[in-house]
Amino acid sequence: MQNSKFQEFETDLKRNQKSAGQKLSTFFYNEETGEFMGRTAGSWGKILLFYVIFYAALAALFSVCMATFLQHYINPRVPRLQQDYGVIGTSPGLGFRPLPEDVRSTLIWYKGTGYDSYSYWEDQLIDFLSVYKKKGQTAGAGQNIYNCDFQNPPPPGKVCDVDIRDWHPCTQENHFSFHKSSPCIFLKLNRIFGWRPEFYTGEDDLPQDMPVGLQEQIRNITSENIHRGNMVWVSCQGETPADRENIGPLRYIPQAGFPGYYYPYNNAEGYLSPLVAVHLQRPKTGIVINIECRAWARNIMYDRKERIGLVHFEIMIE
């Protein structure tokens, strides 16, 4: 009796055991419960709906973040940090050309009329001015140039021309007058995105430390046309009394300053910085002359010790 019961139990146990193939088949589809891969159709529907909503929200959040990032941080024409928040600040400095080979030096030195001596400085200026002479080969320059004047600033997206063809004697054809021991030095105002100069509005507004000759020139210009006073003025002189005596007369070409219609600088396609050529007409030879050039506007700070609002260089002609 006991043996028959044991055999009966053993037979039922064998019936409940399934092979690996049967288990795999049941996993993919269980006829008894209607489950597919362990879940009913309703369960699969809920989990798929959850993941669709989750990844859609994640993709939308990522898209918003990327759009914000690209708009505010990677605009190739608009710097992220400007003026007070930028490295340069709100007061532009001056730069000069040609530059010495040694970046630590500010000395322009050559031997009189010898071509081999001044050829380096001439080549430097030719290279620097090449974009001004070949504007048609500069991206965007040709179609964006606008004929500006003091009462007609450029419309948005346009730039003012800088025509250096008639700046005699400061031209390539005349070797920038280096061969006559009366070299031309080119000045430019450093670019600050969005910066607008604050002009001196009248003769009573001129600073007391401005050179007398420049003050007289401003009065004469503004008496003829008040709008022509909208300039960032420039003056150069020797740093010491001896330097002032040795530097000789100076001529500014085309004028002693940068016209206000070139500003603000907005990195428009084809923009070229305005220039001033300073012609040293009769500098004393055989001695180093220390020269300081300063930019003049109400919102350009000046500090000789910190070299703010000015540029310093030396010149020596043997």
Short mmCIF file of C-alpha atoms in Angstrom, two decimals:
data_model
loop_
_atom_site.label_atom_id
_atom_site.label_comp_id
_atom_site.label_asym_id
_atom_site.label_seq_id
_atom_site.Cartn_x
_atom_site.Cartn_y
_atom_site.Cartn_z
CA MET A 1 0.00 0.00 0.00
CA GLN A 2 2.77 2.34 0.89
CA ASN A 3 4.66 1.48 -2.28
CA SER A 4 1.68 2.30 -4.52
CA LYS A 5 1.26 5.72 -2.87
CA PHE A 6 4.96 6.51 -3.32
CA GLN A 7 4.81 5.52 -6.98
CA GLU A 8 1.74 7.71 -7.46
CA PHE A 9 3.53 10.74 -5.93
CA GLU A 10 6.58 10.17 -8.06
CA THR A 11 4.46 10.00 -11.21
CA ASP A 12 2.78 13.38 -10.41
CA LEU A 13 6.20 15.01 -9.75
CA LYS A 14 7.51 13.91 -13.13
CA ARG A 15 4.44 15.38 -14.84
CA ASN A 16 5.16 18.85 -13.30
CA GLN A 17 8.78 18.90 -14.40
CA LYS A 18 9.37 20.82 -17.70
CA SER A 19 12.23 20.72 -20.08
CA ALA A 20 14.39 23.80 -20.88
CA GLY A 21 12.70 24.17 -24.24
CA GLN A 22 9.27 24.13 -22.66
CA LYS A 23 10.34 26.71 -20.06
CA LEU A 24 11.72 29.00 -22.80
CA SER A 25 8.55 28.62 -24.82
CA THR A 26 6.44 29.41 -21.76
CA PHE A 27 8.63 32.49 -21.06
CA PHE A 28 7.93 33.95 -24.48
CA TYR A 29 4.24 33.14 -24.29
CA ASN A 30 2.30 31.57 -21.43
CA GLU A 31 -1.04 30.23 -22.68
CA GLU A 32 -2.45 29.88 -19.19
CA THR A 33 -1.83 33.51 -18.06
CA GLY A 34 -1.52 35.24 -21.44
CA GLU A 35 1.85 36.70 -20.44
CA PHE A 36 4.48 37.59 -23.02
CA MET A 37 8.07 37.53 -21.71
CA GLY A 38 6.82 37.61 -18.15
CA ARG A 39 4.35 40.48 -18.58
CA THR A 40 0.77 40.84 -19.72
CA ALA A 41 -0.11 43.13 -22.62
CA GLY A 42 -1.40 45.77 -20.20
CA SER A 43 1.83 45.68 -18.17
CA TRP A 44 3.94 46.05 -21.33
CA GLY A 45 1.78 48.95 -22.47
CA LYS A 46 2.24 50.81 -19.18
CA ILE A 47 6.01 50.40 -19.07
CA LEU A 48 6.43 51.40 -22.72
CA LEU A 49 4.28 54.50 -22.16
CA PHE A 50 6.44 55.42 -19.14
CA TYR A 51 9.68 55.18 -21.09
CA VAL A 52 8.27 57.11 -24.08
CA ILE A 53 7.25 60.00 -21.80
CA PHE A 54 10.52 59.83 -19.83
CA TYR A 55 12.82 59.96 -22.88
CA ALA A 56 10.68 62.58 -24.62
CA ALA A 57 10.98 64.85 -21.56
CA LEU A 58 14.71 64.15 -21.38
CA ALA A 59 15.19 64.98 -25.08
CA ALA A 60 13.17 68.21 -24.72
CA LEU A 61 15.23 69.30 -21.70
CA PHE A 62 18.49 68.54 -23.54
CA SER A 63 17.31 70.52 -26.60
CA VAL A 64 16.44 73.56 -24.48
CA CYS A 65 19.80 73.44 -22.71
CA MET A 66 21.73 73.16 -26.00
CA ALA A 67 19.77 75.99 -27.61
CA THR A 68 20.45 78.24 -24.62
CA PHE A 69 24.11 77.27 -24.58
CA LEU A 70 24.62 77.88 -28.30
CA GLN A 71 22.81 81.20 -28.21
CA HIS A 72 24.57 82.67 -25.20
CA TYR A 73 27.94 81.01 -25.10
CA ILE A 74 29.09 79.95 -28.56
CA ASN A 75 28.01 82.82 -30.79
CA PRO A 76 31.14 83.33 -32.94
CA ARG A 77 30.37 87.03 -33.42
CA VAL A 78 29.29 88.04 -29.94
CA PRO A 79 31.65 87.52 -26.98
CA ARG A 80 30.09 86.07 -23.87
CA LEU A 81 31.90 88.47 -21.53
CA GLN A 82 31.79 92.11 -22.61
CA GLN A 83 33.26 95.40 -21.35
CA ASP A 84 33.08 95.46 -17.53
CA TYR A 85 32.96 91.65 -17.47
CA GLY A 86 35.66 91.11 -20.09
CA VAL A 87 39.44 90.99 -19.84
CA ILE A 88 39.96 94.23 -21.80
CA GLY A 89 37.43 96.27 -19.83
CA THR A 90 35.72 99.45 -20.99
CA SER A 91 38.71 101.65 -21.83
CA PRO A 92 40.42 100.75 -25.12
CA GLY A 93 44.15 101.09 -25.52
CA LEU A 94 46.22 102.07 -28.53
CA GLY A 95 48.39 99.85 -30.67
CA PHE A 96 51.15 100.76 -33.11
CA ARG A 97 52.65 99.27 -36.24
CA PRO A 98 55.25 98.19 -37.31
CA LEU A 99 56.18 95.94 -34.42
CA PRO A 100 59.73 94.81 -33.52
CA GLU A 101 60.66 91.16 -33.90
CA ASP A 102 61.15 90.82 -30.14
CA VAL A 103 57.69 90.99 -28.55
CA ARG A 104 59.25 92.45 -25.40
CA SER A 105 60.67 95.40 -27.31
CA THR A 106 59.02 98.64 -28.47
CA LEU A 107 62.08 100.04 -30.29
CA ILE A 108 61.94 100.86 -34.00
CA TRP A 109 65.56 101.10 -35.08
CA TYR A 110 67.22 101.26 -38.49
CA LYS A 111 70.12 102.87 -40.31
CA GLY A 112 68.95 105.85 -42.30
CA THR A 113 68.33 105.32 -45.97
CA GLY A 114 69.73 101.78 -46.29
CA TYR A 115 67.04 99.51 -47.76
CA ASP A 116 68.41 96.40 -46.05
CA SER A 117 68.05 98.22 -42.75
CA TYR A 118 64.47 99.43 -43.10
CA SER A 119 63.10 96.59 -45.27
CA TYR A 120 61.92 94.65 -42.19
CA TRP A 121 59.78 97.60 -41.03
CA GLU A 122 58.42 98.17 -44.51
CA ASP A 123 57.49 94.50 -44.89
CA GLN A 124 55.73 94.59 -41.52
CA LEU A 125 53.56 97.51 -42.64
CA ILE A 126 52.86 95.96 -46.05
CA ASP A 127 51.62 92.80 -44.34
CA PHE A 128 49.57 94.74 -41.78
CA LEU A 129 47.92 96.95 -44.42
CA SER A 130 47.28 94.16 -46.93
CA VAL A 131 43.65 93.68 -45.80
CA TYR A 132 43.04 97.41 -46.25
CA LYS A 133 44.35 97.34 -49.83
CA LYS A 134 42.59 94.10 -50.84
CA LYS A 135 39.16 94.49 -49.29
CA GLY A 136 37.56 92.55 -52.13
CA GLN A 137 39.47 89.46 -51.00
CA THR A 138 38.38 89.86 -47.39
CA ALA A 139 35.24 87.89 -46.50
CA GLY A 140 32.20 90.14 -46.55
CA ALA A 141 34.14 93.37 -47.06
CA GLY A 142 33.08 94.18 -50.61
CA GLN A 143 29.32 93.85 -50.24
CA ASN A 144 29.21 95.31 -46.73
CA ILE A 145 31.10 98.56 -47.30
CA TYR A 146 29.02 101.69 -46.74
CA ASN A 147 29.97 105.27 -47.57
CA CYS A 148 29.96 106.70 -44.06
CA ASP A 149 30.31 110.24 -42.83
CA PHE A 150 29.61 112.04 -39.57
CA GLN A 151 25.91 112.42 -40.34
CA ASN A 152 25.49 109.04 -42.05
CA PRO A 153 26.65 106.18 -39.81
CA PRO A 154 26.52 102.67 -41.24
CA PRO A 155 23.20 100.78 -41.04
CA PRO A 156 23.12 97.46 -39.15
CA GLY A 157 25.34 94.84 -40.76
CA LYS A 158 27.32 97.39 -42.81
CA VAL A 159 30.87 98.66 -42.22
CA CYS A 160 32.68 101.89 -43.02
CA ASP A 161 35.52 101.88 -45.51
CA VAL A 162 39.11 102.68 -44.50
CA ASP A 163 40.74 104.05 -47.64
CA ILE A 164 44.52 104.34 -47.30
CA ARG A 165 45.38 104.86 -50.97
CA ASP A 166 46.00 108.62 -50.78
CA TRP A 167 47.86 108.78 -47.49
CA HIS A 168 51.02 110.20 -49.03
CA PRO A 169 53.82 110.02 -47.97
CA CYS A 170 52.69 107.09 -45.78
CA THR A 171 52.18 104.66 -48.66
CA GLN A 172 53.81 101.44 -49.76
CA GLU A 173 54.92 103.05 -53.03
CA ASN A 174 56.83 105.64 -50.98
CA HIS A 175 58.32 103.01 -48.61
CA PHE A 176 56.24 104.65 -45.85
CA SER A 177 58.90 107.38 -45.92
CA PHE A 178 61.42 105.19 -44.06
CA HIS A 179 63.97 105.76 -46.81
CA LYS A 180 63.93 109.50 -46.08
CA SER A 181 64.59 109.09 -42.35
CA SER A 182 61.08 110.40 -41.70
CA PRO A 183 59.10 107.21 -41.00
CA CYS A 184 55.33 106.74 -40.72
CA ILE A 185 53.96 104.93 -37.68
CA PHE A 186 50.40 103.61 -37.85
CA LEU A 187 48.07 103.74 -34.84
CA LYS A 188 44.89 101.81 -34.17
CA LEU A 189 42.41 101.72 -31.31
CA ASN A 190 42.00 98.30 -29.74
CA ARG A 191 38.61 96.71 -30.38
CA ILE A 192 36.08 96.37 -27.57
CA PHE A 193 32.77 94.82 -28.58
CA GLY A 194 29.87 97.25 -28.21
CA TRP A 195 32.01 100.13 -26.92
CA ARG A 196 30.80 103.63 -27.81
CA PRO A 197 33.09 106.64 -27.37
CA GLU A 198 31.85 109.64 -25.41
CA PHE A 199 32.97 112.66 -27.39
CA TYR A 200 34.10 116.05 -26.17
CA THR A 201 31.19 118.29 -27.11
CA GLY A 202 32.76 121.77 -27.28
CA GLU A 203 35.84 123.84 -26.68
CA ASP A 204 34.87 124.42 -23.04
CA ASP A 205 34.68 120.66 -22.59
CA LEU A 206 38.28 119.95 -23.62
CA PRO A 207 40.58 118.63 -20.87
CA GLN A 208 43.29 120.94 -19.61
CA ASP A 209 46.07 118.40 -20.16
CA MET A 210 45.23 118.03 -23.86
CA PRO A 211 48.05 119.43 -26.04
CA VAL A 212 47.42 123.04 -27.03
CA GLY A 213 47.94 122.31 -30.70
CA LEU A 214 45.25 119.61 -30.66
CA GLN A 215 42.85 121.91 -28.80
CA GLU A 216 43.28 124.58 -31.46
CA GLN A 217 42.76 122.03 -34.23
CA ILE A 218 39.53 120.80 -32.59
CA ARG A 219 38.23 124.36 -32.25
CA ASN A 220 38.93 125.08 -35.91
CA ILE A 221 37.30 121.85 -37.08
CA THR A 222 34.18 122.15 -34.94
CA SER A 223 33.69 125.82 -35.83
CA GLU A 224 33.21 124.74 -39.45
CA ASN A 225 31.15 121.61 -38.72
CA ILE A 226 30.11 120.67 -35.20
CA HIS A 227 29.54 117.03 -36.21
CA ARG A 228 33.22 116.61 -37.07
CA GLY A 229 33.97 116.91 -33.40
CA ASN A 230 32.62 113.37 -32.94
CA MET A 231 36.11 111.92 -32.91
CA VAL A 232 38.35 109.85 -30.73
CA TRP A 233 41.26 112.25 -30.91
CA VAL A 234 44.92 111.22 -30.96
CA SER A 235 48.06 113.09 -29.94
CA CYS A 236 51.70 112.00 -29.93
CA GLN A 237 54.65 113.68 -28.26
CA GLY A 238 58.03 112.97 -26.73
CA GLU A 239 57.86 111.69 -23.19
CA THR A 240 60.50 114.03 -21.76
CA PRO A 241 61.45 117.63 -22.66
CA ALA A 242 64.49 116.27 -24.52
CA ASP A 243 62.30 113.80 -26.44
CA ARG A 244 59.88 116.62 -27.35
CA GLU A 245 62.76 118.62 -28.76
CA ASN A 246 64.19 115.68 -30.71
CA ILE A 247 60.96 114.30 -32.15
CA GLY A 248 60.46 117.21 -34.55
CA PRO A 249 57.19 118.15 -36.25
CA LEU A 250 54.44 115.55 -36.62
CA ARG A 251 51.70 115.18 -39.20
CA TYR A 252 48.60 113.04 -38.70
CA ILE A 253 47.14 111.36 -41.80
CA PRO A 254 44.29 111.59 -42.70
CA GLN A 255 43.48 113.41 -39.44
CA ALA A 256 44.38 113.43 -35.76
CA GLY A 257 41.86 110.87 -34.64
CA PHE A 258 39.38 108.09 -35.38
CA PRO A 259 35.93 109.19 -36.67
CA GLY A 260 33.06 108.27 -34.37
CA TYR A 261 31.01 106.60 -37.09
CA TYR A 262 33.33 103.56 -36.92
CA TYR A 263 31.88 102.76 -33.49
CA PRO A 264 30.49 100.74 -31.87
CA TYR A 265 32.43 97.71 -33.03
CA ASN A 266 29.94 94.83 -33.46
CA ASN A 267 32.15 92.35 -35.31
CA ALA A 268 30.24 92.87 -38.57
CA GLU A 269 31.53 90.93 -41.56
CA GLY A 270 34.37 92.83 -43.26
CA TYR A 271 34.98 95.35 -40.45
CA LEU A 272 38.40 97.04 -40.49
CA SER A 273 39.69 99.19 -37.64
CA PRO A 274 40.23 102.86 -38.52
CA LEU A 275 43.85 103.97 -38.66
CA VAL A 276 45.92 107.09 -38.15
CA ALA A 277 49.36 107.42 -39.74
CA VAL A 278 51.77 109.57 -37.74
CA HIS A 279 54.46 111.02 -40.00
CA LEU A 280 57.63 111.96 -38.12
CA GLN A 281 58.79 114.64 -40.52
CA ARG A 282 62.23 115.53 -39.13
CA PRO A 283 63.18 113.38 -36.12
CA LYS A 284 66.70 113.81 -34.80
CA THR A 285 69.01 110.99 -35.83
CA GLY A 286 71.58 109.13 -33.78
CA ILE A 287 69.51 109.18 -30.57
CA VAL A 288 66.69 107.17 -29.03
CA ILE A 289 63.43 109.14 -28.91
CA ASN A 290 60.74 108.01 -26.47
CA ILE A 291 57.27 108.65 -27.90
CA GLU A 292 53.88 108.47 -26.23
CA CYS A 293 50.62 108.52 -28.19
CA ARG A 294 47.35 109.02 -26.37
CA ALA A 295 43.70 108.54 -27.30
CA TRP A 296 41.22 111.22 -26.19
CA ALA A 297 37.57 110.59 -25.32
CA ARG A 298 35.57 111.18 -22.17
CA ASN A 299 35.36 107.46 -21.42
CA ILE A 300 38.98 106.56 -22.21
CA MET A 301 41.01 106.43 -19.01
CA TYR A 302 44.62 107.58 -18.95
CA ASP A 303 47.30 106.22 -16.64
CA ARG A 304 50.93 106.47 -17.70
CA LYS A 305 52.14 104.15 -14.94
CA GLU A 306 49.65 101.41 -15.86
CA ARG A 307 49.90 102.15 -19.61
CA ILE A 308 46.15 102.74 -19.93
CA GLY A 309 44.75 104.82 -22.79
CA LEU A 310 48.12 105.25 -24.48
CA VAL A 311 50.88 103.47 -26.34
CA HIS A 312 54.62 103.91 -25.89
CA PHE A 313 57.37 103.18 -28.35
CA GLU A 314 60.89 104.35 -29.13
CA ILE A 315 62.49 105.22 -32.42
CA MET A 316 66.15 105.51 -33.35
CA ILE A 317 67.48 106.39 -36.80
CA GLU A 318 71.22 106.18 -37.24
#
